[in-house]
Amino acid sequence: MLFPKRMPKRPLYLIIPPQLLVLAIVIFPLLWAIYISFHSWNPTISPERRFVGIANYIAVLKDERFLASLGRMLYYSGVGVTIQLVLGTLIALALVEYIRSERLRTFALVVFLLPMMMAEAVVAQMWTLLVTDTGTINNILVWLGFSPIGWRTQKLALTTLMIVDIWQWTSLPLLIAYAARISVPERLLESARLDGASKFLILRKIILPYMRVPLAIAFLLRFMDSYKFLDKVFIMTYGGPGTATELPTFYLYQTAFSYFNVGYAASMSWIFGIMAVVAMLIFWRLTKRA
Amino acid sequence: MQKGKWGRRLGILGLVVYGIFILFPIYWTVNTSFKHVGDVYKVPPAFIPPDFTLEAYQFVLQGTGRIALGNSLIVGILATVLAVVLGTMASYAYSRYPNTPLTNETAQFNLLTLRMFPPIAFLLPIFWFWKTFGLLDTYFSLVITYAAFNLPLAVWLLKGFLDALPRSIEEASYVDGYSFWQTARRIVLPLIGPGLAATVALTWIFIWNEFIIAYLLGGRNVLLYTAYLPSLRRGMRIMWNQIAALSILAIIPSIIILIFFRKHLIKVYLR
């Protein structure tokens, strides 16, 4: 009675335009990519598409360059995101624990969040100026009498990228950890202090349990993003030197847009994409259980 | 007691060190943007521009830099409006009518899957999609693509605000004789106003900051600033002062949004 009779149809009017957009830009191209992935097709060589079945998929899974890039991603994401999470949590705890002035705390938080609001392209440029061979950091080192560091060499380049990513993205776990920390009821902490519990015990028994789920979500978000990581590789190192910073996203870019090996790239997209979704589902489950 | 004092000192020291780590690259970019290009590589490095100049800003604002920033602004605003309008529609349907085949949990999850897939995995087919229609490198294709990629974000943010709005308020409005659209305009939208504003701000930042779509789908006719920035580094002499100036101009809008929406940003991640 409360609703006019036409009401139940409204959601369909509302949901159709957004769904159409997603269908056109995402679903349709993805289906096309499945179709192409069963073909051998390089439009720069010949317009002809040759049906090859699942040969592309098998080739990708055997492709050593692809597997090596996955290994790099594990190092880069695993180590990088863990550092971001630990550092972000420590900074957030220190902020709440040691800065009493509300104003100063908000100011510090805004400063710490700055990098997250910047374009990856801008951050990559800013840091390239700092880490090139004759860049600022090396100039300062030389000036202080140290020897310059080869930030962009075979050995260090991937770690340099990781440092830049830590600079930019520690903000996110920091923000989430901060939000989780201030959601701990003050009463609970007060009564624990009155009972004479040590700071460490309060941290371990009261604060950390409150932070566990948000931190798991922070890990999930960061891992998801670092999985997609491409911009900084593209701008700072272009996969090099050699293949030292070639992550799967960059190899995929090369295959699709430099070699125009379209069929092969399409099957790689699908393998990589499915791996992303599976990884996320696993993390999602683990988070829910936590 | 003594021990607690040292812990506090150590903590504050840590915060200061981290603050320097965060601020140094930004400070250095500002510093570089006011230098002549010849002063950029000096040893010892000049911590204050030795010969303060605005020539980098002048160059960036006169030429291609202004076009690129302008294009980014146009595409960013249009795509944000589209994403938020469609996102509001979708999130309302998801929030109020979660039991139809198009709005149930599976449909909602499918939309979120979009955010999990690496964009580069989509971009090959999307590139050919726009190429087929002859729309590659146009405002139209860029706006539509950005709106589609950021729709999940808008829906995810807005649905939280709509879920928190009691249904009884809308029911009361129908009892008063308001129609569906009147209710939407006079009751629902004003009540989720702050959430809507935060969603607009965040969506806009994501689009403004995006690089690879700008690089692959645009570039010639519609050059966005993120795609233009790397191209400044080619050539014999790298114009670091111009790169720095463009970078500073590009982060100003985000800083303004960050300062205005700092409370909302924290709230968004609280949920």
Coordinates of C-alpha atoms in Angstrom, one line a residue:
Chain A
M1 CA 0.0 0.0 0.0
L2 CA 2.8 2.4 0.9
F3 CA 4.4 2.2 -2.5
P4 CA 2.8 3.3 -5.7
K5 CA 2.0 0.3 -7.9
R6 CA 4.7 1.0 -10.5
M7 CA 7.5 1.0 -7.9
P8 CA 9.0 -2.5 -8.2
K9 CA 9.9 -1.8 -11.8
R10 CA 12.0 1.2 -10.9
P11 CA 15.2 -0.6 -10.1
L12 CA 15.3 -2.1 -13.6
Y13 CA 15.2 1.3 -15.2
L14 CA 17.9 2.4 -12.8
I15 CA 20.2 -0.6 -13.3
I16 CA 20.0 -0.9 -17.0
P17 CA 22.1 2.2 -18.1
P18 CA 25.1 1.3 -15.8
Q19 CA 24.9 -2.3 -16.8
L20 CA 24.9 -1.4 -20.5
L21 CA 28.0 0.7 -20.0
V22 CA 29.8 -2.2 -18.2
L23 CA 28.6 -4.6 -20.9
A24 CA 29.9 -2.4 -23.7
I25 CA 33.3 -1.5 -22.2
V26 CA 34.1 -4.6 -20.3
I27 CA 32.1 -7.7 -21.0
F28 CA 32.0 -7.4 -24.7
P29 CA 35.7 -6.7 -25.1
L30 CA 36.5 -9.6 -22.7
L31 CA 34.4 -12.0 -24.8
W32 CA 36.2 -10.8 -27.9
A33 CA 39.5 -11.4 -26.1
I34 CA 38.5 -15.0 -25.4
Y35 CA 37.7 -15.5 -29.1
I36 CA 41.0 -13.9 -30.2
S37 CA 43.0 -15.9 -27.7
F38 CA 42.2 -19.1 -29.6
H39 CA 43.8 -17.6 -32.7
S40 CA 47.2 -16.7 -33.9
W41 CA 47.0 -13.1 -35.0
N42 CA 49.5 -10.4 -35.6
P43 CA 47.9 -7.5 -37.5
T44 CA 51.2 -5.9 -38.3
I45 CA 52.3 -9.0 -40.1
S46 CA 49.1 -10.1 -41.7
P47 CA 45.4 -9.4 -41.2
E48 CA 44.6 -13.1 -41.3
R49 CA 43.6 -14.9 -38.1
R50 CA 44.5 -18.5 -37.8
F51 CA 42.6 -20.8 -35.4
V52 CA 45.0 -22.5 -33.1
G53 CA 42.9 -23.9 -30.3
I54 CA 44.4 -23.7 -26.8
A55 CA 48.0 -23.5 -28.2
N56 CA 48.4 -19.9 -27.0
Y57 CA 47.4 -20.8 -23.5
I58 CA 49.9 -23.7 -23.3
A59 CA 52.6 -21.5 -24.8
V60 CA 52.0 -18.8 -22.2
L61 CA 52.2 -21.3 -19.3
K62 CA 55.5 -22.5 -20.7
D63 CA 56.9 -19.1 -21.5
E64 CA 59.9 -18.6 -19.3
R65 CA 59.8 -14.8 -19.7
F66 CA 56.2 -14.8 -18.3
L67 CA 57.1 -17.1 -15.4
A68 CA 60.2 -15.0 -14.5
S69 CA 58.0 -11.9 -14.5
L70 CA 55.6 -13.7 -12.1
G71 CA 58.5 -14.4 -9.8
R72 CA 59.5 -10.7 -9.8
M73 CA 55.9 -9.8 -9.0
L74 CA 56.0 -12.1 -6.0
Y75 CA 59.1 -10.5 -4.6
Y76 CA 57.9 -7.0 -5.4
S77 CA 54.4 -7.4 -4.0
G78 CA 55.2 -9.8 -1.2
V79 CA 58.0 -7.8 0.3
G80 CA 56.8 -4.3 -0.7
V81 CA 53.2 -4.7 0.6
T82 CA 54.4 -6.3 3.9
I83 CA 56.8 -3.3 4.5
Q84 CA 54.0 -0.9 3.7
L85 CA 51.6 -2.6 6.1
V86 CA 54.1 -2.8 9.0
L87 CA 55.4 0.7 8.5
G88 CA 51.9 2.1 8.1
T89 CA 50.7 0.4 11.3
L90 CA 53.7 1.7 13.3
I91 CA 53.3 5.2 12.1
A92 CA 49.6 5.2 12.8
L93 CA 50.1 3.8 16.3
A94 CA 52.9 6.4 17.0
L95 CA 50.6 9.1 15.7
V96 CA 47.8 8.2 18.1
E97 CA 50.1 7.4 21.0
Y98 CA 52.5 10.3 21.0
I99 CA 50.8 13.3 19.4
R100 CA 48.3 14.7 21.9
S101 CA 47.2 17.8 20.0
E102 CA 44.3 17.0 17.7
R103 CA 45.2 19.7 15.3
L104 CA 48.8 18.6 14.9
R105 CA 47.7 15.0 14.5
T106 CA 45.3 15.9 11.6
F107 CA 48.0 18.0 10.0
A108 CA 50.5 15.1 10.2
L109 CA 47.9 12.8 8.8
V110 CA 47.2 15.1 5.8
V111 CA 51.0 15.3 5.1
F112 CA 51.4 11.5 5.3
L113 CA 48.5 11.0 2.9
L114 CA 49.8 13.4 0.3
P115 CA 51.7 10.8 -1.8
M116 CA 48.6 8.7 -2.1
M117 CA 46.7 11.5 -3.8
M118 CA 49.3 12.0 -6.5
A119 CA 49.3 10.5 -9.9
E120 CA 51.7 7.5 -10.3
A121 CA 53.0 9.3 -13.4
V122 CA 54.0 12.3 -11.4
V123 CA 55.5 10.3 -8.6
A124 CA 57.5 8.3 -11.1
Q125 CA 58.9 11.5 -12.6
M126 CA 59.7 13.0 -9.2
W127 CA 61.6 10.0 -8.1
T128 CA 63.4 9.6 -11.4
L129 CA 65.0 13.0 -10.8
L130 CA 66.1 11.7 -7.4
V131 CA 67.5 8.3 -8.4
T132 CA 69.2 8.8 -11.8
D133 CA 73.0 8.3 -11.8
T134 CA 73.6 12.1 -11.5
G135 CA 70.3 12.6 -9.7
T136 CA 69.7 14.4 -6.4
I137 CA 70.3 11.5 -4.0
N138 CA 73.6 10.6 -5.6
N139 CA 74.7 14.2 -5.8
I140 CA 74.1 14.5 -2.0
L141 CA 76.0 11.3 -1.4
V142 CA 78.9 12.5 -3.5
W143 CA 78.8 15.9 -1.7
L144 CA 78.9 14.1 1.7
G145 CA 81.9 12.1 0.5
F146 CA 80.2 8.7 -0.2
S147 CA 80.2 6.9 -3.5
P148 CA 77.1 7.1 -5.6
I149 CA 74.6 4.2 -5.7
G150 CA 73.4 2.5 -8.9
W151 CA 69.7 2.8 -8.2
R152 CA 68.7 1.8 -11.7
T153 CA 71.1 -1.1 -12.2
Q154 CA 70.2 -4.7 -13.0
K155 CA 70.6 -5.5 -9.3
L156 CA 68.8 -2.6 -7.6
A157 CA 66.2 -1.4 -10.1
L158 CA 63.3 -3.5 -8.9
T159 CA 64.0 -2.6 -5.3
T160 CA 64.2 1.1 -6.2
L161 CA 60.7 0.8 -7.7
M162 CA 59.6 -1.0 -4.5
I163 CA 61.0 2.0 -2.4
V164 CA 59.1 4.4 -4.5
D165 CA 55.9 2.4 -4.1
I166 CA 56.5 2.3 -0.4
W167 CA 56.9 6.0 -0.4
Q168 CA 53.6 6.5 -2.2
W169 CA 51.4 3.7 -0.8
T170 CA 52.3 3.3 2.9
S171 CA 49.6 6.0 3.2
L172 CA 46.8 3.6 2.6
P173 CA 47.5 1.0 5.3
L174 CA 48.4 4.0 7.5
L175 CA 45.0 5.6 7.0
I176 CA 43.2 2.3 7.6
A177 CA 45.3 1.4 10.7
Y178 CA 44.7 4.9 12.0
A179 CA 41.0 4.6 11.5
A180 CA 41.0 1.2 13.2
R181 CA 43.1 2.4 16.1
I182 CA 40.8 5.4 17.0
S183 CA 37.8 3.0 16.8
V184 CA 39.1 1.2 19.9
P185 CA 36.8 2.3 22.8
E186 CA 38.8 4.6 25.1
R187 CA 36.9 3.0 28.1
L188 CA 38.5 -0.4 27.4
L189 CA 42.0 1.1 27.4
E190 CA 41.4 3.1 30.5
S191 CA 40.2 0.1 32.5
A192 CA 43.1 -2.0 31.3
R193 CA 45.5 0.7 32.4
L194 CA 43.8 0.9 35.8
D195 CA 44.3 -2.9 36.2
G196 CA 48.0 -2.2 35.7
A197 CA 48.4 -3.8 32.3
S198 CA 51.7 -3.0 30.5
K199 CA 51.6 -1.0 27.3
F200 CA 52.8 -4.0 25.3
L201 CA 50.0 -6.2 26.8
I202 CA 47.4 -3.6 26.0
L203 CA 48.7 -3.4 22.4
R204 CA 48.7 -7.2 22.0
K205 CA 45.4 -8.0 23.8
I206 CA 43.2 -5.1 23.0
I207 CA 44.5 -2.9 20.2
L208 CA 45.8 -5.4 17.7
P209 CA 42.6 -7.6 17.8
Y210 CA 40.7 -4.5 16.9
M211 CA 43.0 -3.8 14.0
R212 CA 43.3 -7.3 12.5
V213 CA 40.4 -7.2 10.1
P214 CA 41.0 -3.7 8.8
L215 CA 44.7 -4.6 8.3
A216 CA 43.8 -7.7 6.4
I217 CA 41.6 -5.5 4.2
A218 CA 44.4 -3.1 3.8
F219 CA 46.7 -5.9 2.7
L220 CA 44.0 -7.1 0.3
L221 CA 43.6 -3.6 -1.3
R222 CA 47.4 -3.1 -1.6
F223 CA 48.1 -6.5 -3.0
M224 CA 45.3 -6.0 -5.5
D225 CA 46.8 -2.8 -6.6
S226 CA 50.4 -4.0 -6.7
Y227 CA 49.2 -6.8 -8.9
K228 CA 48.0 -4.2 -11.4
F229 CA 51.2 -2.3 -11.0
L230 CA 52.4 -0.9 -14.3
D231 CA 52.7 2.9 -14.4
K232 CA 56.0 3.3 -12.5
V233 CA 57.7 0.5 -14.4
F234 CA 56.5 2.1 -17.6
I235 CA 57.9 5.5 -16.8
M236 CA 60.9 4.9 -14.6
T237 CA 62.5 1.8 -16.1
Y238 CA 60.5 0.6 -19.1
G239 CA 61.0 -3.0 -17.9
G240 CA 64.8 -2.6 -17.9
P241 CA 67.7 -2.7 -17.6
G242 CA 67.3 -5.9 -19.6
T243 CA 64.3 -7.5 -18.1
A244 CA 65.2 -6.7 -14.5
T245 CA 61.9 -4.8 -13.8
E246 CA 59.7 -6.6 -16.2
L247 CA 56.6 -7.5 -14.2
P248 CA 53.7 -9.5 -15.8
T249 CA 51.7 -6.3 -16.6
F250 CA 54.6 -4.9 -18.5
Y251 CA 55.3 -8.1 -20.4
L252 CA 51.6 -8.1 -21.3
Y253 CA 51.9 -4.5 -22.5
Q254 CA 54.9 -5.4 -24.6
T255 CA 53.3 -8.4 -26.2
A256 CA 50.1 -6.5 -27.0
F257 CA 51.3 -3.1 -28.0
S258 CA 54.9 -3.4 -29.0
Y259 CA 55.0 -6.8 -30.7
F260 CA 51.3 -6.7 -31.6
N261 CA 51.1 -10.4 -30.9
V262 CA 47.4 -10.0 -30.2
G263 CA 46.2 -13.6 -29.9
Y264 CA 49.0 -14.5 -27.6
A265 CA 48.5 -11.3 -25.5
A266 CA 44.8 -12.1 -25.2
S267 CA 45.4 -15.5 -23.7
M268 CA 48.0 -14.0 -21.4
S269 CA 45.4 -11.4 -20.3
W270 CA 43.0 -14.2 -19.4
I271 CA 45.5 -16.3 -17.5
F272 CA 46.8 -13.3 -15.6
G273 CA 43.3 -12.0 -15.0
I274 CA 41.9 -15.3 -13.7
M275 CA 45.0 -15.6 -11.4
A276 CA 44.1 -12.1 -10.0
V277 CA 40.5 -13.1 -9.3
V278 CA 41.5 -16.4 -7.8
A279 CA 44.1 -14.7 -5.5
M280 CA 41.5 -12.2 -4.5
L281 CA 38.9 -14.9 -3.7
I282 CA 41.4 -16.7 -1.5
F283 CA 42.3 -13.5 0.4
W284 CA 38.7 -12.6 0.7
R285 CA 37.9 -16.0 2.4
L286 CA 40.9 -15.6 4.7
T287 CA 39.8 -12.1 5.7
K288 CA 36.2 -13.2 6.4
R289 CA 37.4 -16.0 8.6
A290 CA 39.7 -13.7 10.5
Chain B
M1 CA 58.4 6.3 34.1
Q2 CA 61.8 7.0 32.6
K3 CA 61.3 4.2 30.1
G4 CA 58.0 5.7 28.9
K5 CA 59.6 9.0 28.2
W6 CA 62.2 7.4 26.0
G7 CA 59.6 5.5 24.1
R8 CA 57.8 8.7 23.5
R9 CA 60.9 10.4 22.2
L10 CA 61.7 7.5 20.0
G11 CA 58.1 7.5 18.6
I12 CA 58.2 11.2 17.9
L13 CA 61.7 10.8 16.2
G14 CA 60.2 8.1 14.0
L15 CA 57.3 10.3 13.0
V16 CA 59.7 13.2 12.2
V17 CA 62.0 10.9 10.1
Y18 CA 59.0 9.5 8.2
G19 CA 57.7 13.1 7.7
I20 CA 61.0 14.0 6.1
F21 CA 61.0 10.9 3.9
I22 CA 57.5 11.8 2.7
L23 CA 58.2 15.6 2.2
F24 CA 61.7 15.5 0.7
P25 CA 60.7 14.4 -2.9
I26 CA 57.8 16.9 -2.9
Y27 CA 60.0 19.7 -1.6
W28 CA 62.7 18.8 -4.2
T29 CA 60.2 18.9 -7.0
V30 CA 59.0 22.4 -5.9
N31 CA 62.6 23.4 -5.6
T32 CA 63.5 22.1 -9.1
S33 CA 60.5 23.8 -10.7
F34 CA 61.9 27.2 -9.8
K35 CA 65.4 26.6 -11.2
H36 CA 67.0 27.1 -14.6
V37 CA 67.6 23.8 -16.2
G38 CA 71.4 24.3 -15.9
D39 CA 71.2 24.4 -12.1
V40 CA 69.4 21.1 -11.7
Y41 CA 72.4 18.8 -11.7
K42 CA 74.7 20.9 -9.6
V43 CA 77.0 19.3 -7.0
P44 CA 76.6 20.2 -4.2
P45 CA 72.8 20.3 -4.8
A46 CA 71.2 23.6 -4.4
F47 CA 68.6 23.3 -1.7
I48 CA 67.2 26.7 -2.6
P49 CA 67.0 27.8 -6.2
P50 CA 70.2 29.9 -6.8
D51 CA 68.5 32.0 -9.4
F52 CA 64.8 31.9 -8.7
T53 CA 62.8 31.8 -12.0
L54 CA 59.3 31.1 -13.2
E55 CA 60.4 30.2 -16.7
A56 CA 59.5 26.5 -16.3
Y57 CA 55.9 27.4 -15.3
Q58 CA 55.7 29.9 -18.2
F59 CA 56.8 27.3 -20.7
V60 CA 54.4 24.7 -19.3
L61 CA 51.4 27.1 -19.2
Q62 CA 52.0 28.5 -22.7
G63 CA 52.4 25.3 -24.8
T64 CA 51.4 21.7 -24.9
G65 CA 51.3 21.6 -21.1
R66 CA 48.3 23.8 -20.9
I67 CA 46.5 21.8 -23.6
A68 CA 47.2 18.6 -21.8
L69 CA 46.1 19.9 -18.4
G70 CA 42.9 21.3 -20.0
N71 CA 42.1 18.0 -21.7
S72 CA 42.6 16.2 -18.4
L73 CA 40.2 18.6 -16.8
I74 CA 37.6 18.1 -19.4
V75 CA 37.8 14.3 -19.5
G76 CA 38.1 14.2 -15.7
I77 CA 35.0 16.3 -15.1
L78 CA 32.8 14.6 -17.8
A79 CA 33.8 11.0 -16.8
T80 CA 33.3 11.8 -13.1
V81 CA 29.8 13.1 -13.7
L82 CA 28.9 10.1 -15.8
A83 CA 30.4 7.6 -13.3
V84 CA 28.7 9.2 -10.3
V85 CA 25.3 9.6 -12.0
L86 CA 25.3 6.0 -13.2
G87 CA 26.9 4.9 -9.9
T88 CA 24.1 6.5 -7.9
M89 CA 21.5 4.7 -10.1
A90 CA 23.2 1.4 -9.7
S91 CA 23.9 1.7 -6.0
Y92 CA 20.3 2.7 -5.3
A93 CA 19.0 -0.4 -7.1
Y94 CA 21.6 -2.6 -5.3
S95 CA 20.7 -1.1 -2.0
R96 CA 16.9 -1.0 -2.2
Y97 CA 16.0 -3.9 -4.5
P98 CA 18.7 -6.6 -4.0
N99 CA 16.5 -9.5 -5.2
T100 CA 16.3 -9.2 -9.0
P101 CA 18.7 -11.1 -11.3
L102 CA 20.3 -7.8 -12.3
T103 CA 20.9 -6.6 -8.8
N104 CA 21.5 -9.6 -6.6
E105 CA 24.7 -10.3 -4.8
T106 CA 26.3 -12.1 -7.8
A107 CA 25.6 -9.1 -10.0
Q108 CA 27.1 -6.8 -7.4
F109 CA 30.2 -9.0 -7.0
N110 CA 30.7 -9.2 -10.8
L111 CA 30.9 -5.4 -10.9
L112 CA 33.5 -5.4 -8.2
T113 CA 35.5 -8.1 -10.1
L114 CA 36.2 -5.2 -12.6
R115 CA 38.4 -3.6 -10.0
M116 CA 40.3 -6.8 -9.4
F117 CA 41.3 -7.4 -13.0
P118 CA 44.5 -5.5 -14.0
P119 CA 43.4 -2.7 -16.4
I120 CA 46.1 -3.7 -18.8
A121 CA 44.3 -7.0 -19.3
F122 CA 41.2 -5.1 -20.5
L123 CA 43.0 -2.5 -22.6
L124 CA 43.9 -4.7 -25.5
P125 CA 40.3 -5.6 -26.4
I126 CA 39.1 -2.0 -25.5
F127 CA 41.8 -0.6 -27.8
W128 CA 40.6 -2.7 -30.7
F129 CA 36.9 -2.0 -29.7
W130 CA 37.4 1.8 -30.1
K131 CA 39.6 1.3 -33.1
T132 CA 36.9 -0.7 -34.9
F133 CA 34.4 2.2 -34.4
G134 CA 37.0 4.8 -35.4
L135 CA 36.7 6.4 -32.0
L136 CA 40.2 5.9 -30.7
D137 CA 41.8 9.0 -29.3
T138 CA 38.6 11.0 -28.9
Y139 CA 37.0 12.7 -25.9
F140 CA 34.1 10.3 -26.3
S141 CA 36.1 7.1 -26.0
L142 CA 38.2 8.4 -23.1
V143 CA 35.2 9.6 -21.1
I144 CA 33.2 6.4 -21.6
T145 CA 36.2 4.2 -20.7
Y146 CA 37.1 6.2 -17.6
A147 CA 33.5 6.2 -16.5
A148 CA 33.2 2.4 -16.9
F149 CA 36.4 1.7 -15.0
N150 CA 35.5 3.9 -12.1
L151 CA 31.8 2.9 -11.9
P152 CA 32.6 0.1 -9.4
L153 CA 34.4 2.6 -7.1
A154 CA 31.5 5.0 -7.2
V155 CA 29.0 2.2 -6.5
W156 CA 31.0 0.7 -3.7
L157 CA 31.3 4.1 -1.9
L158 CA 27.7 5.2 -2.5
K159 CA 26.1 2.0 -1.6
G160 CA 27.5 2.3 1.9
F161 CA 25.9 5.7 2.3
L162 CA 22.5 4.6 0.9
D163 CA 22.5 1.5 3.1
A164 CA 22.9 3.8 6.1
L165 CA 19.8 5.8 5.1
P166 CA 16.7 4.4 6.7
R167 CA 14.0 3.3 4.2
S168 CA 11.2 4.7 6.4
I169 CA 12.2 8.2 5.3
E170 CA 11.4 7.4 1.7
E171 CA 8.2 5.6 2.7
A172 CA 7.1 8.7 4.5
S173 CA 7.8 10.8 1.4
Y174 CA 5.6 8.5 -0.7
V175 CA 2.8 8.8 1.9
D176 CA 3.0 12.5 1.5
G177 CA 2.3 12.0 -2.2
Y178 CA 5.8 12.6 -3.6
S179 CA 6.6 10.6 -6.8
F180 CA 9.7 8.5 -7.1
W181 CA 11.8 11.2 -8.8
Q182 CA 10.6 13.9 -6.4
T183 CA 11.6 11.7 -3.5
A184 CA 15.0 11.2 -5.1
R185 CA 15.5 14.8 -5.7
R186 CA 14.2 16.3 -2.5
I187 CA 14.8 13.6 0.1
V188 CA 17.4 10.9 -0.9
L189 CA 20.0 13.0 -2.7
P190 CA 20.2 15.8 -0.2
L191 CA 20.5 13.3 2.6
I192 CA 23.4 11.5 1.1
G193 CA 24.9 14.8 -0.1
P194 CA 28.2 14.5 1.9
G195 CA 28.7 11.0 0.7
L196 CA 28.0 12.1 -2.9
A197 CA 30.6 14.9 -2.5
A198 CA 33.2 12.5 -1.2
T199 CA 32.4 10.0 -4.0
V200 CA 32.8 12.8 -6.6
A201 CA 36.1 13.9 -5.1
L202 CA 37.6 10.4 -5.0
T203 CA 36.4 9.3 -8.4
W204 CA 37.8 12.5 -9.8
I205 CA 41.2 11.9 -8.3
F206 CA 41.3 8.4 -9.7
I207 CA 40.5 9.6 -13.2
W208 CA 42.8 12.7 -12.9
N209 CA 45.7 10.5 -11.8
E210 CA 45.3 7.6 -14.3
F211 CA 48.1 7.0 -16.8
I212 CA 47.9 3.8 -18.9
I213 CA 44.4 4.5 -20.4
A214 CA 45.5 8.0 -21.2
Y215 CA 48.6 6.7 -22.8
L216 CA 47.1 3.9 -24.9
L217 CA 43.6 5.3 -25.8
G218 CA 44.6 9.0 -26.2
G219 CA 47.8 10.8 -27.0
R220 CA 47.6 12.6 -30.3
N221 CA 44.2 14.4 -30.6
V222 CA 43.4 14.1 -26.9
L223 CA 46.6 14.4 -24.9
L224 CA 46.2 14.1 -21.2
Y225 CA 48.8 15.4 -18.8
T226 CA 49.8 12.0 -17.4
A227 CA 50.6 10.9 -21.0
Y228 CA 52.4 14.1 -21.8
L229 CA 54.6 14.1 -18.7
P230 CA 56.9 11.2 -19.7
S231 CA 57.4 12.6 -23.2
L232 CA 59.1 15.6 -21.7
R233 CA 62.0 13.3 -20.8
R234 CA 62.9 12.4 -24.3
G235 CA 65.5 14.3 -26.3
M236 CA 69.1 15.4 -25.7
R237 CA 68.6 17.5 -22.6
I238 CA 66.0 16.6 -20.0
M239 CA 64.0 19.6 -19.0
W240 CA 63.7 18.7 -15.4
N241 CA 62.5 22.1 -14.3
Q242 CA 59.5 21.8 -16.7
I243 CA 58.7 18.3 -15.6
A244 CA 58.7 19.5 -12.0
A245 CA 56.5 22.5 -12.8
L246 CA 53.9 20.4 -14.6
S247 CA 54.0 17.9 -11.7
I248 CA 53.4 20.6 -9.2
L249 CA 50.5 22.1 -11.2
A250 CA 49.0 18.6 -11.5
I251 CA 49.0 17.8 -7.8
I252 CA 47.5 21.1 -6.7
P253 CA 43.8 20.0 -7.3
S254 CA 44.5 16.7 -5.4
I255 CA 46.0 18.6 -2.4
I256 CA 43.0 20.9 -2.3
I257 CA 40.6 17.9 -2.3
L258 CA 42.7 16.1 0.4
I259 CA 42.5 19.2 2.7
F260 CA 38.7 19.6 2.1
F261 CA 37.8 16.0 2.5
R262 CA 40.3 14.8 5.1
K263 CA 37.5 13.8 7.5
H264 CA 35.5 12.0 4.8
L265 CA 38.6 10.1 3.6
I266 CA 39.1 8.7 7.1
K267 CA 35.4 7.8 7.3
V268 CA 35.4 6.0 4.0
Y269 CA 38.2 3.7 5.2
L270 CA 36.6 3.2 8.6
R271 CA 33.8 1.1 7.1

